[in-house]
CSV table of C-alpha atoms in Angstrom, one decimal:
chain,number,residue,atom,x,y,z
K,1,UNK,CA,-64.2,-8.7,-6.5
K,2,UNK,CA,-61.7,-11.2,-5.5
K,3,UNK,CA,-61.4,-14.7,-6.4
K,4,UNK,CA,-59.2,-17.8,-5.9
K,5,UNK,CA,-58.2,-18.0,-9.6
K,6,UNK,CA,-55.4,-15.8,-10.4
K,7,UNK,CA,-56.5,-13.6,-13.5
K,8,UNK,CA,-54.9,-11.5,-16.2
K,9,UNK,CA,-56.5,-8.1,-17.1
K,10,UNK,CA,-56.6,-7.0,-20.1
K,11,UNK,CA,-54.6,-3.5,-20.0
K,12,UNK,CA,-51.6,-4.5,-22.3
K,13,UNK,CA,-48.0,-2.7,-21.9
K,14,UNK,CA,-47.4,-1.2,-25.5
K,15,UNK,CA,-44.8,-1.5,-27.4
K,16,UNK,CA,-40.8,-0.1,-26.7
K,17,UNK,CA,-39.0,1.0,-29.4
K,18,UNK,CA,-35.9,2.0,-28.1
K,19,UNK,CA,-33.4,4.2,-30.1
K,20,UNK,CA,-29.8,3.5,-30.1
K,21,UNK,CA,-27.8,7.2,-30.0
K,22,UNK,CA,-23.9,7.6,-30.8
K,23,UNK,CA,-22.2,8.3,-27.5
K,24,UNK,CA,-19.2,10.8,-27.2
K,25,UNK,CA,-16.2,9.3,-24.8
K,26,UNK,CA,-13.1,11.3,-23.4
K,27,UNK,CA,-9.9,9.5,-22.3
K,28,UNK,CA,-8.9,13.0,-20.4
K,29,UNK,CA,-8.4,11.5,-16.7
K,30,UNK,CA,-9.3,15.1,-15.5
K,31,UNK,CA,-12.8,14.6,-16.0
K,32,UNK,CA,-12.4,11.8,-13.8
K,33,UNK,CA,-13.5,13.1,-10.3
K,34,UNK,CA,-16.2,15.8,-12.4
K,35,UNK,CA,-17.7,11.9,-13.8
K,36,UNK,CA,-17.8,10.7,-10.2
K,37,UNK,CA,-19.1,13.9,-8.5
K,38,UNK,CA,-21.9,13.9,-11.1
K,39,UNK,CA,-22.6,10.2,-10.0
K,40,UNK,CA,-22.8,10.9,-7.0
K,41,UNK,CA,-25.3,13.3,-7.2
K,42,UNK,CA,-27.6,12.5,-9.5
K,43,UNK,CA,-27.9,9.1,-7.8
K,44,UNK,CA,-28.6,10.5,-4.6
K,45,UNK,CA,-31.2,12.9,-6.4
K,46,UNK,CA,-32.8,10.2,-7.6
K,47,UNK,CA,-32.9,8.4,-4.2
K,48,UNK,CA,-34.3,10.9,-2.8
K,49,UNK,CA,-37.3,11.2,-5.5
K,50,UNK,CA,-38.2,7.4,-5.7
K,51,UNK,CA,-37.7,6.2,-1.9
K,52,UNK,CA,-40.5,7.4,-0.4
K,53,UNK,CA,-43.0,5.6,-3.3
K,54,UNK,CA,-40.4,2.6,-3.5
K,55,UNK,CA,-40.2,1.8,-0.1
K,56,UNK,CA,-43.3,2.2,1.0
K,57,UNK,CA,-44.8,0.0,-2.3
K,58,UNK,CA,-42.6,-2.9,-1.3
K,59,UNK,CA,-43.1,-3.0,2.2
K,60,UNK,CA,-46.9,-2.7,2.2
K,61,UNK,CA,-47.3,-5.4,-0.3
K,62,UNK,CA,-44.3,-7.5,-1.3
K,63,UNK,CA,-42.6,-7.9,2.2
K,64,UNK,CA,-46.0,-7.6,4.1
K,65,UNK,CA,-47.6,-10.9,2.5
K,66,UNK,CA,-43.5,-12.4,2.3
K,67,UNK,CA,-44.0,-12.4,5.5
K,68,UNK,CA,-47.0,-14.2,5.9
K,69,UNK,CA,-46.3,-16.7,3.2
K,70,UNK,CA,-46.9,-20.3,4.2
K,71,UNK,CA,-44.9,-21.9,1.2
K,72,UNK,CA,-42.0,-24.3,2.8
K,73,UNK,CA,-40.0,-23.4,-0.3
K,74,UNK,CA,-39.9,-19.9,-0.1
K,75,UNK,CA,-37.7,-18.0,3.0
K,76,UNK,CA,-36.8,-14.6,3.3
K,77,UNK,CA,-35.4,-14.7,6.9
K,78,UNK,CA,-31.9,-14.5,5.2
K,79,UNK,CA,-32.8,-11.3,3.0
K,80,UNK,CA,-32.4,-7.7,4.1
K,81,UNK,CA,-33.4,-5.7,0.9
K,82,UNK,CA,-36.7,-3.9,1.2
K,83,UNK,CA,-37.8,-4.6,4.4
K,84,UNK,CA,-38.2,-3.0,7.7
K,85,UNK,CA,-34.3,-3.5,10.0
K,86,UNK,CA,-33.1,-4.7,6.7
K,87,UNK,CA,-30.3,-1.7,5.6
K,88,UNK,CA,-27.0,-2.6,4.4
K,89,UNK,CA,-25.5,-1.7,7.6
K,90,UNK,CA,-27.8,-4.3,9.4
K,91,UNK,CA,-27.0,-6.9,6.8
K,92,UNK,CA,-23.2,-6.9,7.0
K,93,UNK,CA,-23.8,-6.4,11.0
K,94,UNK,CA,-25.3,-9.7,10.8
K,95,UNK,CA,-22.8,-11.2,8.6
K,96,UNK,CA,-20.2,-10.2,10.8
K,97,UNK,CA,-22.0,-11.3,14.0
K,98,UNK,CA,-22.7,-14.8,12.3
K,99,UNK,CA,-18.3,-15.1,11.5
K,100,UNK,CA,-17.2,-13.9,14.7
K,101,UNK,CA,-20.2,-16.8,16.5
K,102,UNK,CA,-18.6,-19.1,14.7
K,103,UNK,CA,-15.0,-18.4,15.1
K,104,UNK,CA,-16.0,-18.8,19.1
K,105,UNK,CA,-16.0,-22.5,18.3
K,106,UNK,CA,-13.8,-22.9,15.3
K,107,UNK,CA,-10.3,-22.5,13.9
K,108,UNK,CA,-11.4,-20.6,10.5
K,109,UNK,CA,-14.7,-19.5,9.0
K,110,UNK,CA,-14.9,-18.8,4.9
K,111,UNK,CA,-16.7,-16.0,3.7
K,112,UNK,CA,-18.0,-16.6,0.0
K,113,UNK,CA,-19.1,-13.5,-2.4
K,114,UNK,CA,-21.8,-14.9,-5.6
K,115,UNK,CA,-21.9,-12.7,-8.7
K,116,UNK,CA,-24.9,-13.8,-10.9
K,117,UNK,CA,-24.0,-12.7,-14.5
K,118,UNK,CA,-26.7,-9.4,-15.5
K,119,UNK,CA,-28.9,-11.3,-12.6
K,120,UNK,CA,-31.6,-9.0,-12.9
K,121,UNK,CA,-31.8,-9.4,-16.8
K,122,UNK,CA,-32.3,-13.0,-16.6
K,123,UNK,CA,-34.7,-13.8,-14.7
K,124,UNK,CA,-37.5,-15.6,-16.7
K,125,UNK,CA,-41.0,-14.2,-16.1
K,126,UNK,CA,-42.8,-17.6,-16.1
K,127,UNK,CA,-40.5,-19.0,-12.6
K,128,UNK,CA,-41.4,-15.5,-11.4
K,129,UNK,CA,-44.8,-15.6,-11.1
K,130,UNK,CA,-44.9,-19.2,-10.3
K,131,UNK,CA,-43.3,-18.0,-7.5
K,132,UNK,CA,-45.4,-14.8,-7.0
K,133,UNK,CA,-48.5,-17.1,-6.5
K,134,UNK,CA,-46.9,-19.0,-3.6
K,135,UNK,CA,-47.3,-15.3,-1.7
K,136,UNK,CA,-50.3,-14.9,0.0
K,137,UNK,CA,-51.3,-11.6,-2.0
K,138,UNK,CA,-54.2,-10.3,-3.0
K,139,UNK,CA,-55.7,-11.3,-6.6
K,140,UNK,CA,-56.1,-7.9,-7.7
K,141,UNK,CA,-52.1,-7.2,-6.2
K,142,UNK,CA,-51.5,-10.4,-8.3
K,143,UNK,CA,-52.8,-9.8,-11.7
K,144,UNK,CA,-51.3,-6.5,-11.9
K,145,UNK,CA,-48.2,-7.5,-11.2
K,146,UNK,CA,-48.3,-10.3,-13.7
K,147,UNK,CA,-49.9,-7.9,-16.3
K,148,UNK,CA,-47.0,-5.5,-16.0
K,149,UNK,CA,-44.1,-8.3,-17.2
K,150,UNK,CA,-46.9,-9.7,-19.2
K,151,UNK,CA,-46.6,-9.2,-23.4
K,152,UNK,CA,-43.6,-7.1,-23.3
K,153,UNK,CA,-41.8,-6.4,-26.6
K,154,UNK,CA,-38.4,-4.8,-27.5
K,155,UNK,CA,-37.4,-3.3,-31.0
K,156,UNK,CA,-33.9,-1.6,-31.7
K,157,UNK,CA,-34.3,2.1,-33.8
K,158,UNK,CA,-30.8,3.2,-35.5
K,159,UNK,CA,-29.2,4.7,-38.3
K,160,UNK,CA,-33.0,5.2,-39.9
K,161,UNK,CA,-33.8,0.9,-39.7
K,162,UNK,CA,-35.8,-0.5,-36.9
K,163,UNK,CA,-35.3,-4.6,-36.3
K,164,UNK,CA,-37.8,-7.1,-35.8
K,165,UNK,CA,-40.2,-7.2,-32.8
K,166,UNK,CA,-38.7,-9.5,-30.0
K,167,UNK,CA,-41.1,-10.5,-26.6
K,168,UNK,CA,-39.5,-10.0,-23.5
K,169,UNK,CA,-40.1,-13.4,-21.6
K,170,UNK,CA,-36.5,-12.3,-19.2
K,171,UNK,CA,-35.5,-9.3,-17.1
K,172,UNK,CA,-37.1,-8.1,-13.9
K,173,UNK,CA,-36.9,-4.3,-15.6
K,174,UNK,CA,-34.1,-2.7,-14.2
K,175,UNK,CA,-35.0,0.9,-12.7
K,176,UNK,CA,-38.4,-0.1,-12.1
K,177,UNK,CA,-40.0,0.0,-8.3
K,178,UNK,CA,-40.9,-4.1,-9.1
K,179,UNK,CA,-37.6,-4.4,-10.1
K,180,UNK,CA,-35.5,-5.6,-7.1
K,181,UNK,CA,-38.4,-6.9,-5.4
K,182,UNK,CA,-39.4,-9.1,-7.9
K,183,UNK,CA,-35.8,-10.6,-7.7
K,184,UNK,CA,-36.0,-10.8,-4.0
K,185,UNK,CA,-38.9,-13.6,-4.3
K,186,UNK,CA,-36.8,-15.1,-7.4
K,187,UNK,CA,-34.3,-15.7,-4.9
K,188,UNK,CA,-36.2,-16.9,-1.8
K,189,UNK,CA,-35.7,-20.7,-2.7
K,190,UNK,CA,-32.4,-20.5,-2.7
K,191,UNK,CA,-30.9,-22.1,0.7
K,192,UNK,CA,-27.8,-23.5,1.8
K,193,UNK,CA,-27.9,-27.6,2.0
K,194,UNK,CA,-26.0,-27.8,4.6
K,195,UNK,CA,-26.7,-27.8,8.4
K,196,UNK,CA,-25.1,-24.8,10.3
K,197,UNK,CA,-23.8,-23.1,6.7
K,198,UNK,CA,-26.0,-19.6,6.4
K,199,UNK,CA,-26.7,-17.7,3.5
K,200,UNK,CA,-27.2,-13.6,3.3
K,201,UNK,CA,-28.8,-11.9,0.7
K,202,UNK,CA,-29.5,-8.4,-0.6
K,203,UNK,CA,-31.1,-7.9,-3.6
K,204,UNK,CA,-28.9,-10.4,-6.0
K,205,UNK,CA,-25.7,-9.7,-3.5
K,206,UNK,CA,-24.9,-13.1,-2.4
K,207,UNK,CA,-23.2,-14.3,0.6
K,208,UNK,CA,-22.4,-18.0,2.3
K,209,UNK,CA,-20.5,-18.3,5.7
K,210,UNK,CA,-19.3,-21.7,6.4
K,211,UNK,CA,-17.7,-22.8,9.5
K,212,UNK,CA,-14.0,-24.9,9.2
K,213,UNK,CA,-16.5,-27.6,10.6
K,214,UNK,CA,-18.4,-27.9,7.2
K,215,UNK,CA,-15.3,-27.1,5.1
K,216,UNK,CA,-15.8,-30.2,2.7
K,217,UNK,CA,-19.1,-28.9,1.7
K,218,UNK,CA,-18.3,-25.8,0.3
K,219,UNK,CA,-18.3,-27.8,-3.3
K,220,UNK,CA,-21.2,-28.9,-3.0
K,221,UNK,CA,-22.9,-26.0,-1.7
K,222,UNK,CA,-21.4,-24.1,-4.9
K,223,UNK,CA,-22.8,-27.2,-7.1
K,224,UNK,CA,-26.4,-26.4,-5.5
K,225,UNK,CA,-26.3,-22.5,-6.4
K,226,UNK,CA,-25.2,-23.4,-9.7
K,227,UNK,CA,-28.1,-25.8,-10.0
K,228,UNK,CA,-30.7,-23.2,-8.6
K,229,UNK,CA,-29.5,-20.7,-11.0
K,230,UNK,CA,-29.8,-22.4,-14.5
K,231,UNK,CA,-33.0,-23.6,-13.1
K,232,UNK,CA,-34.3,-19.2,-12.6
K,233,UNK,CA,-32.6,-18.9,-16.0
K,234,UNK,CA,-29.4,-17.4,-14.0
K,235,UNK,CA,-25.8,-18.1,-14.4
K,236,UNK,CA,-22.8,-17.8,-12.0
K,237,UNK,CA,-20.2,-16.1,-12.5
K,238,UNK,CA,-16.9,-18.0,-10.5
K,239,UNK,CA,-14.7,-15.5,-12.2
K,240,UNK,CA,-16.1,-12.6,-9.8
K,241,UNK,CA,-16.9,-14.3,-7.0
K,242,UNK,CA,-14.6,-14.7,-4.4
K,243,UNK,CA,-13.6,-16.6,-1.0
K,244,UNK,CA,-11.9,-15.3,2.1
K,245,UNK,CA,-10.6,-17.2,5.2
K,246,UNK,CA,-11.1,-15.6,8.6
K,247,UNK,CA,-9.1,-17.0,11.1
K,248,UNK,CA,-10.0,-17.2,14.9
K,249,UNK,CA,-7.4,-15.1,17.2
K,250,UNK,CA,-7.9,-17.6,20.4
K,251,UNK,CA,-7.3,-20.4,18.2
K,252,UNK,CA,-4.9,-19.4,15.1
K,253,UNK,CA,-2.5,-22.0,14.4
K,254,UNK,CA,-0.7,-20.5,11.5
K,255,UNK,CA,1.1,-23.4,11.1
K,256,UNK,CA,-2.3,-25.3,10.3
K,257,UNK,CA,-3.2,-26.5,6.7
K,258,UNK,CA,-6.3,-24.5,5.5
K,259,UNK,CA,-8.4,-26.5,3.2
K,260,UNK,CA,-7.8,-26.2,-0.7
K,261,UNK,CA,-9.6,-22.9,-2.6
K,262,UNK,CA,-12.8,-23.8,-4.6
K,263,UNK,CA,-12.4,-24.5,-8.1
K,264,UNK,CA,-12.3,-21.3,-10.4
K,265,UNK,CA,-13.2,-19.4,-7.2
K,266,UNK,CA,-10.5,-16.8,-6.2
K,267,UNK,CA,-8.9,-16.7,-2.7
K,268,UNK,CA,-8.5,-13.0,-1.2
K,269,UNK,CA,-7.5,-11.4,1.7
K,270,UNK,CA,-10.0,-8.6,1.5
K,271,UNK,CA,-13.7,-8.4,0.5
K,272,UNK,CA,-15.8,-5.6,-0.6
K,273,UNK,CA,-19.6,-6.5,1.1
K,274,UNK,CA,-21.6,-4.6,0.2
K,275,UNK,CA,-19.9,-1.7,-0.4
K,276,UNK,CA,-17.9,-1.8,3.0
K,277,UNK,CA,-14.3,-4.0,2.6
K,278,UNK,CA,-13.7,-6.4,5.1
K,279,UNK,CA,-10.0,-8.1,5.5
K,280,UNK,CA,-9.3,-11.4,7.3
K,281,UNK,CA,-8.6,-9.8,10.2
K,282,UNK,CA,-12.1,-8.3,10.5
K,283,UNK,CA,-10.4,-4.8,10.6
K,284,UNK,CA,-11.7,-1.7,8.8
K,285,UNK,CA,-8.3,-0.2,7.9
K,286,UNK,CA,-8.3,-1.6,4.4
K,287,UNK,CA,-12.3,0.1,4.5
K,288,UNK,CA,-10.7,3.5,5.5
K,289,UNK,CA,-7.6,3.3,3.2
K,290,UNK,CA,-10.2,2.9,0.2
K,291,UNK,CA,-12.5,5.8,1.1
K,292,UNK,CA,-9.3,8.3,1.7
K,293,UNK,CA,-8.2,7.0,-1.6
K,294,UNK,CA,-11.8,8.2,-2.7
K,295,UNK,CA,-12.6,11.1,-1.5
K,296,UNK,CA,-9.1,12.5,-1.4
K,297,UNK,CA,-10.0,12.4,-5.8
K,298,UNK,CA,-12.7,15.0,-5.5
K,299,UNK,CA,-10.4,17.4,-4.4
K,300,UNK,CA,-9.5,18.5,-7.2
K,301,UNK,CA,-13.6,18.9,-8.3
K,302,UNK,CA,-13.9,20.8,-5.0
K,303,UNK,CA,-11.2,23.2,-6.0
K,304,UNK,CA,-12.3,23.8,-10.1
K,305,UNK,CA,-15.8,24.6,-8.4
K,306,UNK,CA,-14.5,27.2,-6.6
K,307,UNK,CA,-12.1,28.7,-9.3
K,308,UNK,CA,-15.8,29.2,-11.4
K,309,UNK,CA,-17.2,31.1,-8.3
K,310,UNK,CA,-19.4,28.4,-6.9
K,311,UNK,CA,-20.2,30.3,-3.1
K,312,UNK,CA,-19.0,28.5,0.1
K,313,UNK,CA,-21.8,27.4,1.3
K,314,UNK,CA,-22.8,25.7,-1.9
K,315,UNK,CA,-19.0,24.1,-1.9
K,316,UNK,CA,-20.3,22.5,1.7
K,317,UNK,CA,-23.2,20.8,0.1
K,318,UNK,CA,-21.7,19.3,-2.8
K,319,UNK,CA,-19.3,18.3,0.4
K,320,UNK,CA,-22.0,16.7,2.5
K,321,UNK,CA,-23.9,14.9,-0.5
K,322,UNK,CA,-20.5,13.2,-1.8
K,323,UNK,CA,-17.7,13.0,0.8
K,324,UNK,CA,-19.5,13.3,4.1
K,325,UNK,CA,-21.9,10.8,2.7
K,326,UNK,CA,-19.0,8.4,1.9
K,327,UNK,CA,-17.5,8.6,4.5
K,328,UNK,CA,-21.1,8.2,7.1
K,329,UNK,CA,-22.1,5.3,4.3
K,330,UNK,CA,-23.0,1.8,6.8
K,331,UNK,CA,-20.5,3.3,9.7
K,332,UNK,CA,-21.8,1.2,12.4
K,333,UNK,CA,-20.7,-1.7,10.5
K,334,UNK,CA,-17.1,-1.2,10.1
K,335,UNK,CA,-16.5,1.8,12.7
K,336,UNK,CA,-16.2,-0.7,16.0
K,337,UNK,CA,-13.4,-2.5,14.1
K,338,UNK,CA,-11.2,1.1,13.7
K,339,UNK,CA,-7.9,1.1,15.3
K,340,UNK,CA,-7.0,4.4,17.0
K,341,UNK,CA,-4.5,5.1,14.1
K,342,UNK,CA,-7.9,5.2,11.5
K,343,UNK,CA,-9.5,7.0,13.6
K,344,UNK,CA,-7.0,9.7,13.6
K,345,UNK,CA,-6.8,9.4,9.7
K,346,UNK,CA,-10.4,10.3,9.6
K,347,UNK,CA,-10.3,13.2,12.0
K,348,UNK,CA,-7.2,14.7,9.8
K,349,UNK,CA,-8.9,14.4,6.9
K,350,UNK,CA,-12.1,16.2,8.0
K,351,UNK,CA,-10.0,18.9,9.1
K,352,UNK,CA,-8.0,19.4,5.9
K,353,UNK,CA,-11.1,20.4,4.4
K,354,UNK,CA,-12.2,22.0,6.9
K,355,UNK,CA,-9.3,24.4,6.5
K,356,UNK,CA,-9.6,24.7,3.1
K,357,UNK,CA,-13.4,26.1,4.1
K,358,UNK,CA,-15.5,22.7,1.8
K,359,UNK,CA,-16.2,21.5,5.2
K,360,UNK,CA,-18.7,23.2,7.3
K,361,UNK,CA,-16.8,23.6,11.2
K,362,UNK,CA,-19.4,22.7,12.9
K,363,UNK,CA,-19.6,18.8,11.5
K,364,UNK,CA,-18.6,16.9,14.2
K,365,UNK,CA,-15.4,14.8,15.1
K,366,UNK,CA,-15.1,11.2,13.8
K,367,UNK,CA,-15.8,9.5,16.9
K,368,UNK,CA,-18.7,11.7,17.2
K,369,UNK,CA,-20.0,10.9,13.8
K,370,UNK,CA,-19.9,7.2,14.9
K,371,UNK,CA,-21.7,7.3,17.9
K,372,UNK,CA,-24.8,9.4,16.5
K,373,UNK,CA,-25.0,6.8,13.4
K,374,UNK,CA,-25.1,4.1,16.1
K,375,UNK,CA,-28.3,6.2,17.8
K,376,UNK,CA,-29.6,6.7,14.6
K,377,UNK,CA,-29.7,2.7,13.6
K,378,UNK,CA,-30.5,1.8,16.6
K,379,UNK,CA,-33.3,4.4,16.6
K,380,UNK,CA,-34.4,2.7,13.1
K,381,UNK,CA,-34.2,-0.9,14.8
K,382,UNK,CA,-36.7,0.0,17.7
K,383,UNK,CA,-39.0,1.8,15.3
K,384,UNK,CA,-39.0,-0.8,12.7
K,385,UNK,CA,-37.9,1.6,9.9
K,386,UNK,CA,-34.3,0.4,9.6
């Protein structure tokens, strides 16, 4: 039965020895496109295999009791990984919502991307579970969790030698179904300290929006995430993350000074979130630039599979699983911000291949396409299954 002292059990993970093979690397760039194809669908085969145990694991316990927690340090209002309404399209929709607010009332709003150096690596097993306890879950939920990370060891097999036994005391196990969870509540202190900045996160994708108002405390904003992060073992990486200036339309005064970029943080003009780019000017013609750019590569994998007999309708798949499914990836996130001129780059695209016969005729026209994936979320949000 159940009691107020959390517990171990006594099932021990065993140990990993982990043999190191010689990998075989090409430099022929025509292998290119076959590499990404392959990506592509291996990781939606894998998707497909682990979502329905993931998601449903996570949501009954992790984000169920999350959201019951009573622990003033721990928030997860601001994260959208593995939780019901939380998809990357309804994270950068809230981003985006949150800038354009803003800009309603000030000149400029800055946009600043974290990367956390092998985040999931690092995270030290002891701040973890200080952190799981905070959660209001179950003892028996509780112990096995903390059994799992518990007593792990790591030994390196090659060339015939084995090295010495190391415990694992770091690293949320990548490819596991704790995995990203367990990062999620690493990351659930972490808050702006600043009144009216705002904080998204996804997993360890990192996001602040400060308003021209708060401008001078962007430092010290940056000073606090450094701070939180040595504390979880973590380190920031300035190097890769970035800072981008939106400026209000009503308002722009070009002529106006905007504040100095943050030290050893690069100023850009366009920002990938999430896997959707967003400019400065809140347009998506950079976005459909990039995935032309793409998918126009796997052309050429479309046209060898067909030279070795692959049938048509097979050709159509492999269409739908990699380009469709680019091209459909968050649209009602960036699709509202196409100019007529992108539109009409998508629609001539589609129809290229549907000439060419890897495109089935009876997909539907961009604009099309846009409205039934707005349906579809919105379906999701009323359903709570986002």
């Amino acid at each position: 039965m159940p009691t107020n002292n959390k517990k171990n059990l006594i099932l021990r993970v065993p140990i990993n020895c982990v043999p190191v093979c010689k990998m075989y690397t090409t430099k022929s760039k025509q292998l290119a496109p076959f590499i990404q194809l392959f990506k592509l669908i291996t990781r939606s085969s894998r998707t497909t295999q682990n979502a329905k145990y993931t998601n449903e694991g996570h949501r009954k316990y992790i984000y169920e009791y999350a959201s019951q927690q009573t622990s003033p340090g721990l928030c997860f209002d601001d994260q959208f990984a593995l939780r019901p309404t939380g998809s990357t399209a309804a994270a950068i929709i809230a981003l985006s919502h949150t800038v354009r607010a803003m800009l309603s009332s000030d000149l400029h709003v800055h946009i600043l991307s974290f990367d956390f150096a092998k985040a999931f690596d690092t995270v030290r097993h002891e701040s973890l579970m200080n952190k799981m306890a905070q959660l209001q879950l179950p003892d028996n939920i509780y112990n096995w969790i903390k059994n799992y990370f518990d007593e792990r060891y790591h030994c390196t097999r090659y060339a015939g030698k084995c090295s010495a036994v190391a415990e694992v005391k770091a690293s949320v196990i990548q490819g596991s179904g704790l995995g990203p969870a367990s990062y999620i509540v690493t990351a659930a202190d972490l808050h702006p300290v600043t009144p009216g900045n705002r904080i998204f996160k996804f997993a360890d994708d990192t996001y602040l929006v400060v308003p021209a108002v708060n401008s001078s405390s962007r430092m010290n904003e940056i000073a606090h995430i450094e701070a939180w992060s040595r504390k979880n073992n973590l380190k920031l990486n300035r190097a890769k993350s970035k800072e981008m200036i939106i400026r209000s339309r009503e308002k722009c005064n070009l002529s106006a000074q905007l504040p100095p970029p943050c030290t050893d943080i690069e100023r850009v003009s366009t920002m990938k979130v999430l896997g959707v780019i967003i400019n400065d000017q809140l347009r998506a013609t950079d976005h459909v630039n990039s995935l032309l750019s793409s998918c126009s590569s796997l052309l050429f994998a479309l046209r060898v599979l067909r030279s070795r007999g692959i049938p048509t309708v097979s050709l159509q798949d492999v269409f739908r699983s990699t380009v469709l499914a680019k091209i459909t990836y968050c649209t009602p996130a960036w699709s509202g911000t196409c100019t007529a001129a992108d539109r009409a780059k998508l629609d001539a695209f589609l129809n290229r291949f549907k000439r060419l016969g890897y495109c089935d005729k009876s997909v539907a026209a961009i604009s099309d396409i846009f409205s039934n994936a707005d349906d579809s979320l919105f379906e999701s949000i009323n359903t709570n299954s986002c």
